[in-house]
Amino acid sequence: MRLDKPGEAAMSDDKLIDAAIAVRNNAYAPYSRFLVGAALHDADGRLFVGCNTENAAYPQGICAEGGAISAMVAAGGRRITDLVICGGGDRACAPCGGCRQKIREFGTPDLRIRMVGPEGDILLVRTLADLLPDAFGPEDLDAA
Ligand code: THU
């Protein structure tokens, strides 16, 4: 399976799922042994990926979603239009609370978030609003 280069244009949903599966295999998770991959499209249809990257100083670990978001931002992207999270087993890997807030910064409430298994089977589909209702976001700062 081919792993897309960061920033490479990608159009099909399946490609996003494939990328999340592939990058999960690069996860560095020697402590939890829980591998996660994330893949997103930005507003220009570019594809970015991230995997969890743990650290011997445990709290310094980085989630897969955060890595993918940082890659998008580093390439100039500012809007997530589609997101896939790939965990292990048959239980959906839903984004942690911190990641929900990070996604909120660059996603609209109707952003689709698909959680898939290691073979790409879709386990759960939610919107950002489902996962983070009544969210605090950049507009709240503007309103103050
Ligand atoms: N993890 C993610 O990368 N994303 C999530 O949405 C949930 C949890 C990672 C963090 C840590 O490396 C491992 O999974 C176990 O918590």
XYZ file of C-alpha atoms and ligand atoms in Angstrom:
160
model
C 0.000 0.000 0.000
C 1.344 3.402 -0.932
C 1.699 6.100 1.700
C 0.968 9.501 0.239
C 3.644 12.115 0.510
C 2.664 14.990 2.796
C 0.816 17.589 0.817
C 0.146 15.379 -2.156
C -3.278 15.974 -3.674
C -5.768 13.217 -2.944
C -9.390 13.027 -3.909
C -11.062 9.779 -2.963
C -12.329 8.813 0.473
C -10.748 5.416 0.165
C -7.376 7.038 -0.261
C -7.841 8.789 3.057
C -8.664 5.521 4.788
C -5.704 3.799 3.133
C -3.397 6.583 4.307
C -4.632 6.320 7.908
C -4.049 2.562 7.881
C -0.591 2.931 6.381
C 0.642 5.648 8.708
C -0.619 3.706 11.729
C 2.077 1.155 10.935
C 4.678 3.861 11.586
C 3.298 4.736 15.016
C 5.888 4.843 17.788
C 4.047 3.441 20.784
C 6.451 1.235 22.788
C 4.787 2.151 26.087
C 1.084 1.774 25.412
C 1.474 -0.534 22.394
C -1.657 1.181 21.117
C -1.047 2.248 17.520
C -3.036 5.100 15.983
C -2.958 6.670 12.535
C -4.784 9.767 11.376
C -5.285 11.149 7.887
C -7.034 14.334 6.852
C -7.866 16.375 3.797
C -7.492 20.116 3.845
C -9.575 22.617 1.881
C -7.289 22.231 -1.140
C -7.786 18.462 -1.203
C -4.308 17.826 0.117
C -3.724 14.806 2.303
C -1.801 14.883 5.573
C -1.050 12.081 7.992
C 0.124 11.620 11.559
C 0.763 8.773 13.979
C 1.079 8.702 17.720
C 4.624 9.315 18.888
C 5.226 8.368 22.486
C 8.070 9.370 24.769
C 9.892 7.869 27.758
C 8.684 10.963 29.589
C 5.108 9.764 29.142
C 3.180 13.078 29.079
C 5.322 14.288 26.183
C 3.702 11.835 23.794
C 1.887 13.188 20.746
C -1.424 11.875 19.402
C -1.884 10.879 15.777
C -4.430 13.607 15.145
C -2.125 16.314 16.475
C 0.639 15.144 14.170
C -1.596 15.266 11.113
C -2.883 18.710 12.047
C 0.653 20.051 12.528
C 1.663 18.695 9.118
C -1.293 20.497 7.539
C -0.520 23.761 9.269
C 3.171 23.547 8.366
C 2.132 23.255 4.701
C -0.100 26.313 5.008
C -3.417 24.490 5.426
C -5.981 25.964 7.780
C -9.138 23.921 7.225
C -9.791 20.217 7.814
C -12.499 18.949 5.464
C -12.386 15.222 6.211
C -10.717 13.145 8.913
C -10.070 9.441 9.402
C -8.679 7.909 12.591
C -7.393 4.332 12.511
C -6.975 2.378 15.738
C -6.568 -1.287 16.530
C -9.173 -3.986 17.026
C -12.895 -3.621 16.490
C -13.518 -0.794 18.919
C -13.465 2.686 17.408
C -10.561 4.905 18.441
C -12.361 8.129 19.197
C -10.193 11.238 19.525
C -9.183 12.171 23.071
C -10.514 15.352 24.612
C -7.420 17.373 23.784
C -7.510 16.252 20.171
C -11.177 17.184 19.866
C -10.239 20.730 20.771
C -7.304 20.698 18.335
C -9.622 19.487 15.566
C -12.119 22.186 16.489
C -9.569 24.889 15.722
C -9.519 23.866 12.051
C -12.853 22.109 11.556
C -16.459 23.222 11.206
C -19.151 21.596 13.389
C -20.268 19.408 10.460
C -16.785 17.984 9.857
C -17.051 14.248 9.270
C -14.817 12.122 11.467
C -14.600 8.463 10.546
C -13.064 5.928 12.902
C -11.831 2.778 11.212
C -10.238 -0.498 12.194
C -6.807 -1.693 11.070
C -8.321 -3.208 7.925
C -10.229 -0.044 7.076
C -13.629 -1.191 8.232
C -15.692 1.808 9.322
C -16.560 1.436 13.011
C -18.051 4.822 13.817
C -18.881 8.042 11.983
C -19.444 11.253 13.895
C -19.409 14.959 13.220
C -17.191 17.264 15.196
C -20.336 18.709 16.795
C -21.275 15.199 17.961
C -17.903 14.778 19.643
C -17.502 18.313 20.980
C -20.878 20.005 21.433
C -21.058 23.680 22.395
C -17.375 23.941 21.613
C -15.177 26.880 22.456
C -13.384 28.158 19.375
C -11.618 31.085 17.746
C -14.905 32.942 17.180
C -15.467 33.102 20.915
C -12.298 35.138 21.298
C -13.458 37.506 18.556
C -16.797 37.968 20.308
C -15.236 39.056 23.595
N -3.938 8.225 21.012
C -3.973 8.868 19.814
O -2.957 9.000 19.121
N -5.161 9.389 19.411
C -6.328 9.251 20.074
O -7.333 9.764 19.628
C -6.390 8.471 21.312
C -5.083 8.063 21.874
C -2.651 7.647 21.450
C -1.985 8.362 22.572
C -1.117 7.271 23.144
O 0.092 7.221 22.391
C -1.888 6.004 22.874
O -2.850 6.323 21.894
C -2.592 5.451 24.097
O -3.339 6.412 24.738
